[in-house]
Coordinates of C-alpha atoms (C1' of nucleotides) in Angstrom, one line a residue:
Chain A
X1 CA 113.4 92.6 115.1
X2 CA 113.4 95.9 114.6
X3 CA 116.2 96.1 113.3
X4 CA 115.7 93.7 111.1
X5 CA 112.8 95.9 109.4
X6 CA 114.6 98.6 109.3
X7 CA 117.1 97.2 107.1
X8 CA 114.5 95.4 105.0
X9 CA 113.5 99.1 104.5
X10 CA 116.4 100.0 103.5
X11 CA 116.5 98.5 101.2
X12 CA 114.3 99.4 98.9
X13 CA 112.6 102.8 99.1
X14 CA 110.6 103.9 95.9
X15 CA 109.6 107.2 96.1
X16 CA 106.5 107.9 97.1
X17 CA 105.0 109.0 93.6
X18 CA 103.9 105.8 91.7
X19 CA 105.3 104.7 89.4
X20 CA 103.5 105.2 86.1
X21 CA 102.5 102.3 84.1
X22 CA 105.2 102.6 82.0
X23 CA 107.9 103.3 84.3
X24 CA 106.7 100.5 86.0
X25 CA 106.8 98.3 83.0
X26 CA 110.5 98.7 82.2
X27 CA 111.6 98.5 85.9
X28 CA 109.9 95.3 86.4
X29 CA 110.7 94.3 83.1
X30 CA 114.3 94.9 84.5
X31 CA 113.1 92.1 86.7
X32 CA 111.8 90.2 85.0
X33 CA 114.0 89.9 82.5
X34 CA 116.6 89.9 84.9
X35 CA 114.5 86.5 86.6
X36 CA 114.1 84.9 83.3
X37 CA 117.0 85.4 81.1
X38 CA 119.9 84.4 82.8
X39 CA 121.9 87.0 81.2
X40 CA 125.0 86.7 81.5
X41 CA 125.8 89.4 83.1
X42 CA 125.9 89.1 86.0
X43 CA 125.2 86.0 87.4
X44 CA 128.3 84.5 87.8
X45 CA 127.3 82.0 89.9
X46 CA 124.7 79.7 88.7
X47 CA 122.4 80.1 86.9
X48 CA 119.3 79.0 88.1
X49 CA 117.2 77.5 86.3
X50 CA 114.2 77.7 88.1
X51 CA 113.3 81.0 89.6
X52 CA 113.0 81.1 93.2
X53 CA 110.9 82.7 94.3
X54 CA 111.6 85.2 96.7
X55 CA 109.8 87.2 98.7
X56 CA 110.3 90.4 99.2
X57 CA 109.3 93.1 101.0
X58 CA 108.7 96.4 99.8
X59 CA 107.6 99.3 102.2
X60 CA 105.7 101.8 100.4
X61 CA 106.3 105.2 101.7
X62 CA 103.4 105.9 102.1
X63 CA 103.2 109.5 100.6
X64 CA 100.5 108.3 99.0
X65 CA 100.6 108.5 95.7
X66 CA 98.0 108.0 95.0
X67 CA 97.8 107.2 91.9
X68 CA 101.3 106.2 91.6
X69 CA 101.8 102.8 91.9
X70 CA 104.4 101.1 93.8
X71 CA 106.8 100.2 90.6
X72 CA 106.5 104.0 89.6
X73 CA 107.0 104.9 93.1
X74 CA 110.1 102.9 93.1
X75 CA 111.1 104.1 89.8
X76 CA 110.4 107.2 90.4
X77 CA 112.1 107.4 93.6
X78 CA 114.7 106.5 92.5
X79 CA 114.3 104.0 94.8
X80 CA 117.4 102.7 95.7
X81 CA 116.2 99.8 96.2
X82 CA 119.2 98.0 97.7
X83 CA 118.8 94.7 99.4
X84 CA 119.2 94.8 102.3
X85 CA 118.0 92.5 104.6
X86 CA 119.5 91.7 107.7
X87 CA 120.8 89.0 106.2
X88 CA 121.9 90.5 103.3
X89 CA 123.7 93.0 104.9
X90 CA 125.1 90.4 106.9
X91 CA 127.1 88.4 104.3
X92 CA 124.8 85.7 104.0
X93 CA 122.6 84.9 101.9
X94 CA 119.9 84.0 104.5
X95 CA 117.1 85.9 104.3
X96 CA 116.7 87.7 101.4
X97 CA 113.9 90.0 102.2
X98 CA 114.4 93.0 100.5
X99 CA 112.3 95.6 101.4
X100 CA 110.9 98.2 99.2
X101 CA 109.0 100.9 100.8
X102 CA 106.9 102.4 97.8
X103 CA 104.6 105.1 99.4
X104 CA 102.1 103.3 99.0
X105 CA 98.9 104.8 100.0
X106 CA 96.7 103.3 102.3
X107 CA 93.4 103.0 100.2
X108 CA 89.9 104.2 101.9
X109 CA 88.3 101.2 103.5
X110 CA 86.4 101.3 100.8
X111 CA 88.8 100.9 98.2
X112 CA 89.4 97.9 100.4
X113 CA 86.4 96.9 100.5
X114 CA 86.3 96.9 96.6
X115 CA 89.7 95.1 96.1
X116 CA 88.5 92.6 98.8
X117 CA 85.7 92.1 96.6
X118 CA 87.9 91.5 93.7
X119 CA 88.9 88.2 96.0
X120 CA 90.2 87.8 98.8
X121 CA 92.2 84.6 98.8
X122 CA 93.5 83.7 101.9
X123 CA 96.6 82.4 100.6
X124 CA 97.3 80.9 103.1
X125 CA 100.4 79.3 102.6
X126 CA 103.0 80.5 102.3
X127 CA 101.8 83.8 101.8
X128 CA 100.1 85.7 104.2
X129 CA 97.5 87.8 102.8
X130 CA 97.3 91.2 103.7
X131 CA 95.0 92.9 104.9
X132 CA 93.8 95.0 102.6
X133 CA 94.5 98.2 103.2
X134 CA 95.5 98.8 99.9
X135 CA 96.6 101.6 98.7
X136 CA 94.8 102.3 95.9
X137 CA 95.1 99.4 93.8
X138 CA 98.8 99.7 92.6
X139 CA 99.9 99.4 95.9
X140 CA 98.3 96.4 96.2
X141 CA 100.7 94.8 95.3
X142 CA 102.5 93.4 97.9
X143 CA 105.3 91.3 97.2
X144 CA 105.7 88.7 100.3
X145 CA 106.9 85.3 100.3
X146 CA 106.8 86.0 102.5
X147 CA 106.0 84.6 103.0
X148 CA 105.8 85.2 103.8
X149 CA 104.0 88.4 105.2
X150 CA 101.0 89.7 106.6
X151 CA 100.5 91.9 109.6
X152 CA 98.7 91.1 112.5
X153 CA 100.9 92.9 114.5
X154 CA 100.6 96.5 113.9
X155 CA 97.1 95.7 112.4
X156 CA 94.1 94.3 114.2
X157 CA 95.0 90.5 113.0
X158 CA 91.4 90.6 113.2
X159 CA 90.9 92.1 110.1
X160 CA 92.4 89.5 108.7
X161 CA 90.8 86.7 110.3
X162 CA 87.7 88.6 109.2
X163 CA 88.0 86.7 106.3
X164 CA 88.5 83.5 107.9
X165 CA 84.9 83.9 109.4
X166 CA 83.4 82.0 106.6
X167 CA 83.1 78.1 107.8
X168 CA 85.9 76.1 108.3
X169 CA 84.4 74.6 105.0
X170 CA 84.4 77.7 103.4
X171 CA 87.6 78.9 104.4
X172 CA 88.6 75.6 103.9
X173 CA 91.7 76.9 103.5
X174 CA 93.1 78.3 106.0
X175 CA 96.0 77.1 105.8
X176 CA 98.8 77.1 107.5
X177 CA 100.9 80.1 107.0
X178 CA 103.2 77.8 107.7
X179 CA 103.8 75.5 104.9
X180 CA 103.9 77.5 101.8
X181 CA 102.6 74.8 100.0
X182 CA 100.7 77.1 97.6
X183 CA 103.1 76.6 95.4
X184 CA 101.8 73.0 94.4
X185 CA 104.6 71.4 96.2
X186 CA 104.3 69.5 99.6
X187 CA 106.6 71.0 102.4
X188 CA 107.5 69.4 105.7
X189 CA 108.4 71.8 108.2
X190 CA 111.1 70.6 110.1
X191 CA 112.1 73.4 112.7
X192 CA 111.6 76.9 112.9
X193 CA 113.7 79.2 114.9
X194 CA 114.0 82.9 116.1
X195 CA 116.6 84.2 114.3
X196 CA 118.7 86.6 115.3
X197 CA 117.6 89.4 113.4
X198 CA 114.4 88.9 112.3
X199 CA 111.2 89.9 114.1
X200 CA 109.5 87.0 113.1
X201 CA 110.6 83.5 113.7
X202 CA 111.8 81.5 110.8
X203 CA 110.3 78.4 109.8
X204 CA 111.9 75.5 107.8
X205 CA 110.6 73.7 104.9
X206 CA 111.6 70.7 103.1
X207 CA 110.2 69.5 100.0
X208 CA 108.3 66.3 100.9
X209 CA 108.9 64.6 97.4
X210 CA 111.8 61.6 98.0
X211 CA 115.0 63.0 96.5
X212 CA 114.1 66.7 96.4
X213 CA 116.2 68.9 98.1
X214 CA 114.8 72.1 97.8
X215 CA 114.3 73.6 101.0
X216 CA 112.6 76.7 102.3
X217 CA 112.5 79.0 104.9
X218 CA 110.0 81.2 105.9
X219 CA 109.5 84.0 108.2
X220 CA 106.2 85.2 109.1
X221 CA 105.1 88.1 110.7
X222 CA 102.7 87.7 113.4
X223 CA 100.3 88.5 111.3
X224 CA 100.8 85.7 109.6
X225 CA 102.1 87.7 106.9
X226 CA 105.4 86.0 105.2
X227 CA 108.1 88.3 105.7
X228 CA 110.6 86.7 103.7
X229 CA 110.7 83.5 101.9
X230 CA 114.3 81.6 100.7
X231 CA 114.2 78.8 98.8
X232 CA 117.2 76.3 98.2
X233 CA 117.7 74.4 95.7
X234 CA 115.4 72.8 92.3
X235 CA 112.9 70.9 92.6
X236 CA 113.8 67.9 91.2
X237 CA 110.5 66.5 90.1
X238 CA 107.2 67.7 89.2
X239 CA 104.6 69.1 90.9
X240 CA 102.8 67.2 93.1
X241 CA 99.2 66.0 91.3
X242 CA 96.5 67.8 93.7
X243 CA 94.7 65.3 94.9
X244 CA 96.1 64.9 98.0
X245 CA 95.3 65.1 101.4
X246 CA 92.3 66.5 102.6
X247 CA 92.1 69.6 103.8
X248 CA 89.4 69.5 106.2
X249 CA 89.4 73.5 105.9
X250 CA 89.1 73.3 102.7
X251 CA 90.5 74.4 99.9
X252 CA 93.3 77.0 100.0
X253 CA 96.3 77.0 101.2
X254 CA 95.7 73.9 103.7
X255 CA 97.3 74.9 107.0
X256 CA 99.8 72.1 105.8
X257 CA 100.2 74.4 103.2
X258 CA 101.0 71.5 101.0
X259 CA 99.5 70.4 98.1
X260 CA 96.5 70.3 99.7
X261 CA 95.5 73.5 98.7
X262 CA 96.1 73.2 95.8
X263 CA 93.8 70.1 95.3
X264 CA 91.3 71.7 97.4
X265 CA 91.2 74.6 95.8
X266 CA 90.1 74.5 92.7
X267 CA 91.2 78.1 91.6
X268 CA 94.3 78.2 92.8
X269 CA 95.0 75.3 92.2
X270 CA 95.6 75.4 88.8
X271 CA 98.8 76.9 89.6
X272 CA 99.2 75.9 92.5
X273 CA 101.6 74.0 91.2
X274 CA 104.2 76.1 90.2
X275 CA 107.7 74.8 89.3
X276 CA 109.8 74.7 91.2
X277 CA 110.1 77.2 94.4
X278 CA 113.4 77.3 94.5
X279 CA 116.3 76.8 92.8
X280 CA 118.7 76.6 95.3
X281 CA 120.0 79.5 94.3
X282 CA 119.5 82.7 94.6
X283 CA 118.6 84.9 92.0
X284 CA 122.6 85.0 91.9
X285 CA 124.1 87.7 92.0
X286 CA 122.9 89.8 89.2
X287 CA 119.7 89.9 87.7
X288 CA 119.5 89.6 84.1
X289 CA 119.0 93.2 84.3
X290 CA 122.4 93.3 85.6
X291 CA 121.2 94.5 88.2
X292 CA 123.7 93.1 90.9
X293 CA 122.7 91.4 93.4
X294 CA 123.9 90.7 96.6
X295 CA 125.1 86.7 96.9
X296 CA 122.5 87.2 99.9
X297 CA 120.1 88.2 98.3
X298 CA 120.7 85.7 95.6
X299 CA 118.2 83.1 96.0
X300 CA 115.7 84.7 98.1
X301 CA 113.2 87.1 96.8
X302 CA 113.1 88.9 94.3
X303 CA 114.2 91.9 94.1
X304 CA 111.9 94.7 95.3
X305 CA 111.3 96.1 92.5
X306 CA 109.9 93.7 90.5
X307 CA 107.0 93.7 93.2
X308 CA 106.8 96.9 93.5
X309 CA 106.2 97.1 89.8
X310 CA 104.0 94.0 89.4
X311 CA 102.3 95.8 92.3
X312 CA 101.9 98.9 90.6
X313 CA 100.7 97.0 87.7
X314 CA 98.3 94.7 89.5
X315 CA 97.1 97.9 91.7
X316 CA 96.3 99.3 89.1
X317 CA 94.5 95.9 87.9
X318 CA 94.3 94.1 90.5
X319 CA 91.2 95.2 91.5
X320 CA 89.8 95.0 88.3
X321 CA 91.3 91.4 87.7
X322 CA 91.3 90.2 90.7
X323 CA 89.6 87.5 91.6
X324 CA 88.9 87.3 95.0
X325 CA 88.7 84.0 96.9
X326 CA 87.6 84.5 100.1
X327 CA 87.6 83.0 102.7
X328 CA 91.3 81.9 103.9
X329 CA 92.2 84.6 104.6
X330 CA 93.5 83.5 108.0
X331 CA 96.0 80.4 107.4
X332 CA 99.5 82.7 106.9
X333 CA 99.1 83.2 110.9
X334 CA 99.7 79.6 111.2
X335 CA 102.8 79.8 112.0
X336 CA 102.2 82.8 114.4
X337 CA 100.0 81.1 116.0
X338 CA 102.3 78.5 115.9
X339 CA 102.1 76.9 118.8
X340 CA 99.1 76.5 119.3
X341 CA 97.7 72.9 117.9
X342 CA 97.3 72.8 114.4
X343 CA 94.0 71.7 114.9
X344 CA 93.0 74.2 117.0
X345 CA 94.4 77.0 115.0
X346 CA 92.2 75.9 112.0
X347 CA 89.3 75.5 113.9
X348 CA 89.5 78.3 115.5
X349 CA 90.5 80.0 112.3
X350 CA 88.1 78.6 110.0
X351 CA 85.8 79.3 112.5
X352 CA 86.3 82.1 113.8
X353 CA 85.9 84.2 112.4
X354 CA 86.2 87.1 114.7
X355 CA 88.2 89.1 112.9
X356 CA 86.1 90.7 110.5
X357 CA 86.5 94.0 112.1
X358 CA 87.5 95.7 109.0
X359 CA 85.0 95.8 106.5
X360 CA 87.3 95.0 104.4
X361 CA 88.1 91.4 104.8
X362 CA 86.0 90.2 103.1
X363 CA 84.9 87.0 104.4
X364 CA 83.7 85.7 101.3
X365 CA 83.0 82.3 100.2
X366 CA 86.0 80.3 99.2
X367 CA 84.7 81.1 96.6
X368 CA 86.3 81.9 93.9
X369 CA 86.2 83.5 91.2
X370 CA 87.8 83.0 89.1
X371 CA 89.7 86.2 88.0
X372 CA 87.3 87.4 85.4
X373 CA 89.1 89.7 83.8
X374 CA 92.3 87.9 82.7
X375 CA 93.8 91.1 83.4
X376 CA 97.3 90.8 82.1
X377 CA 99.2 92.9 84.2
X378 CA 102.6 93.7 83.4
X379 CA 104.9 94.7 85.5
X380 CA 107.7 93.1 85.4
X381 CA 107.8 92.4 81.6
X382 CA 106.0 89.5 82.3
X383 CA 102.1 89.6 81.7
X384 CA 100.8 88.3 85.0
X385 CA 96.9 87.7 85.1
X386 CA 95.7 88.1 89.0
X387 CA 93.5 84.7 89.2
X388 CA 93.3 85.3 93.3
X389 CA 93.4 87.9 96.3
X390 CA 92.5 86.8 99.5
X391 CA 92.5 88.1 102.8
X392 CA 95.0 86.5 105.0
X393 CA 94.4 86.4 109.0
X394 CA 96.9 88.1 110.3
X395 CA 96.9 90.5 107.6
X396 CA 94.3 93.1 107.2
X397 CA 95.5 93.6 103.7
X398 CA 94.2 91.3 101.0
X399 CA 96.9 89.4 99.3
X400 CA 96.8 89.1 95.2
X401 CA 97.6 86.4 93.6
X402 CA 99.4 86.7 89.9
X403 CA 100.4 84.0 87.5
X404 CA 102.2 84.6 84.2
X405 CA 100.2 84.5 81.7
X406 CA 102.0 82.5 79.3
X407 CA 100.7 79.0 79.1
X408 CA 103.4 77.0 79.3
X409 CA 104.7 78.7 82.8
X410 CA 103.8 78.4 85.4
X411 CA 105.2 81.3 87.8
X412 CA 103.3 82.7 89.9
X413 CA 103.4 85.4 92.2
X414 CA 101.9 86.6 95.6
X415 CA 101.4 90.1 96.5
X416 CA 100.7 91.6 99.7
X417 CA 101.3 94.1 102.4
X418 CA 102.8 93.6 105.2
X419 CA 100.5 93.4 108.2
X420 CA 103.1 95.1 110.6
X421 CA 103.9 97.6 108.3
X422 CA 101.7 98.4 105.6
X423 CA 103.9 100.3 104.2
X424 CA 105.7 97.5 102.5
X425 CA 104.6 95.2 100.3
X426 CA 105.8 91.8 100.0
X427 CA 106.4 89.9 97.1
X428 CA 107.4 86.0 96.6
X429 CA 107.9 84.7 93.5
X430 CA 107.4 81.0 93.0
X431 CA 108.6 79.2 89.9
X432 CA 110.7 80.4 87.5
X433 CA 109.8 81.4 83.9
X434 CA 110.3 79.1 80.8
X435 CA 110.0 81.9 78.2
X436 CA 110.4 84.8 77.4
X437 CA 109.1 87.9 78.3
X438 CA 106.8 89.4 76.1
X439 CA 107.3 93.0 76.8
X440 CA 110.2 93.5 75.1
X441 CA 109.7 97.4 74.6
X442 CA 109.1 98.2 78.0
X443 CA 111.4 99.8 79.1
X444 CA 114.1 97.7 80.7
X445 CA 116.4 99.7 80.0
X446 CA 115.0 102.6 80.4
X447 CA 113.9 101.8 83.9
X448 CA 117.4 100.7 84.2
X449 CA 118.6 103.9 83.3
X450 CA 115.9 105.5 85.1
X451 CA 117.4 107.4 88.0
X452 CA 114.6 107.1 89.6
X453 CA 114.2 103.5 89.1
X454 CA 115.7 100.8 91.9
X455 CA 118.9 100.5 92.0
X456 CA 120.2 97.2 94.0
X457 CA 123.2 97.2 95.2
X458 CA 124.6 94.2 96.5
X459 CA 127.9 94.4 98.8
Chain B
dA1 C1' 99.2 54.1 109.7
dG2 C1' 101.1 57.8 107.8
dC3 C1' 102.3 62.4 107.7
dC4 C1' 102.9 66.7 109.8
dT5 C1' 103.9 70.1 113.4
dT6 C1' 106.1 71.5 117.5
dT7 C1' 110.1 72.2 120.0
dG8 C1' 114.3 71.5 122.5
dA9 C1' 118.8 69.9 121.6
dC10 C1' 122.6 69.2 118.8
dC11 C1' 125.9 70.4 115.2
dA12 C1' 128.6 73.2 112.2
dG13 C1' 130.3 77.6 110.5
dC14 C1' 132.1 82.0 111.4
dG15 C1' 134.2 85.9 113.7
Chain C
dT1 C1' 139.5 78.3 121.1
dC2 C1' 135.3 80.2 122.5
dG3 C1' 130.9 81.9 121.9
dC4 C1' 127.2 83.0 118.9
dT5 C1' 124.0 82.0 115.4
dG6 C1' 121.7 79.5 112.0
dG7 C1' 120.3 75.2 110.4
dT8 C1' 118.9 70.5 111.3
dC9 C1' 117.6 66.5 113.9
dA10 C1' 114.5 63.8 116.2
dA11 C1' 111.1 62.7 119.9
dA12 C1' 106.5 63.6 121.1
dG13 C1' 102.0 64.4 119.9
dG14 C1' 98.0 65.4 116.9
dC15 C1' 95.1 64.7 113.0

DNA sequence: AGCCTTTGACCAGCG
DNA sequence: TCGCTGGTCAAAGGC
């Protein structure tokens, strides 16, 4: 386990400065051009058409830049921000957490307190939220999948599951860190297993639809928090409509973390659906920024730096965007909890609602907000507007939610720091991007070229 | 009744 | 060929 973080640390580590608006702009434009455009460059293998989403991990150093925000940070650090998971390292293409350690600062509780306010969504899914330790609102962004990715472990999982307090209604919800179903599409777990060298156990996901193939896997901290997510494969159909089962808890991420949520909730769910998690592939090898990345890597998250940078963006929005939806917060520990009865878990999630130690889980109403502001954030070269942040149960941090802004697409991604180590953020990616980005200024290529910025480096 | 989670066991790939 | 590890299967149980 350990290990495993350590290499996830490795693998990305911004600076601690953040990364200026700017900065952050071309390096996750890097990213993001690299996720939408297939480029050419690299990619030799295929091409995915869909993005996966990936989670990734990014550990913020926490030097606390303040102001910096986690893409600068990276940027500026000259982050190396090399992929390498456990898995990576290893040859395969397993889990794909890349781990970016931005120094992120940890943010007063009151800074908490305010992003908390912005909305806590309990993502539940598939993504943990965080607590929300944020660092000031760059760091905020936490880039799962993970999701996977929250932290009860080094945090009081209470914190999270502050959140969860509201009523089971409320935090409706909760859902099951297990199934990332977040993502609109309805997921089967079908095994879950400690893996070698990850801390957290890894949890398997199939697509429910008939002839889908597209596969998941998950590993969740104990927080709750999705470490890593890998997706397989292309959805080969469309989003499940909403409506689907009920979610006792309530909106959210349903502790199925399938659809559910997405019908339930009413906020999210508007993306919820997102297209398609995963295309079997990895993010191939390169990144349309030619950034190269590792066949393991491929197909899991993306790469650190995009979060970082969205994170730096939203940081530096989120709070102001955000929405918050309360309430969940608690679901991502489903599968850390785990074992216990599903039942029981929400129950005792929903309802509990001990947690609240921190003041910063919010437990707010499911409620949602909707995010206000549309604030655009752009981090990646994408404009993603923050419609969500919730406060996940294992995770003291709160977890943003970003979708692309573009109307026709219907990426999304989840931001969050890692509950064990709120240091690193964790990003997952869901969907991939049918257009194109709309920064083309930033500074790609200058963040490219920027010493400072990320580099990956596959094997 | 249907669907999902849990979990131990089994299988396959790799060194 | 053996052992390890990851991924999947499938029975049991719950909602």
């Amino acid at each position: 386990m350990e290990v495993k973080e350590a290499e996830r640390i490795v693998i990305a580590k911004p600076v601690a400065s953040r990364p200026t608006y700017s900065s952050f702009k071309s390096f996750s434009e890097l990213l993001s051009g690299a996720i939408n455009a297939s480029p050419p460059n690299v990619c030799s293998e295929n091409i995915v058409p869909a993005i996966r989403p990936k989670t990734v991990r990014f550990k913020p150093v926490f030097n606390h830049a303040p102001s910096a925000t986690v893409s600068s940070q990276a940027e500026q650090s000259g982050i190396g921000i090399s992929i390498s998971s456990d898995k990576v390292l290893k040859s395969d293409v397993k889990s794909t957490t890349a781990v970016y350690k931005p120094q992120a600062k940890l943010v007063s509780k009151t800074t908490v307190s305010l992003l908390a306010n912005m909305g806590n969504f309990g993502a539940s899914n598939e993504l943990t939220l965080q607590s929300m330790e944020v660092p000031a609102r760059p760091d905020l962004h936490r880039n799962t999948q993970s999701h996977t990715e929250t932290d009860q472990t080094s945090k009081p999982s209470k914190v999270g599951s502050q959140n969860m307090d509201e009523d089971p209604k409320a935090l409706p919800a909760v859902a099951n860190s297990d199934r990332p179903s977040y993502d609109g599409y309805n997921w089967r777990k079908y095994g879950q297993k400690q893996v070698k060298g990850s801390e957290y156990p890894r949890s398997y996901y199939k697509c429910t639809h008939p002839n889908c193939p597209v596969k998941k896997k998950v590993e969740r901290s104990f927080d709750g928090q999705i470490a890593e997510i890998v997706y397989k494969g292309e959805h080969n159909h469309s989003k499940p409509q909403p409506a689907k089962r009920n979610s006792p808890q309530g909106v959210g991420f349903s502790s199925d973390g399938t659809s559910q949520d997405a019908n339930n909730i009413p906020l999210w769910s508007n993306n919820y659906n997102e297209r398609n998690e995963g295309s079997e592939s990895r993010v191939e090898n390169c990144n349309e920024v030619g950034l190269y990345i590792p066949p393991d890597y491929q197909g899991k998250a993306p790469l650190p730096y995009e979060h970082v940078m969205a994170g730096a963006v939203n940081a530096g929005g989120t709070s102001e965007t955000s929405v918050g939806l309360s309430g969940e917060c608690e679901e991502g520990n489903k599968d850390v909890a785990g074992d216990e009865s599903r039942s029981k878990r929400r129950r005792n999630e929903n309802q509990s609602s001990e947690v609240g130690t921190l003041g910063e889980c919010i437990q707010e109403p499911r409620v949602v907000m909707q995010s206000s502001t549309d604030s655009e954030i752009i981090g990646d070269g994408f404009r993603w507007r923050k419609y969500g942040q919730k406060v996940v149960k294992g995770n003291p941090y709160p977890r943003s939610y970003y979708r692309c802004t573009n109307l026709k697409c219907n990426v999304r991604k989840h931001m969050e720091r890692a509950s064990d180590d709120p240091r690193a953020f964790i990003t997952t990616y869901e969907g991939k991007h049918n257009h194109e980005m709309p920064l083309r200024n930033t500074n790609h290529a200058a963040a490219a070229a920027d010493p400072n910025s990320p580099t990956i480096k596959v094997k």
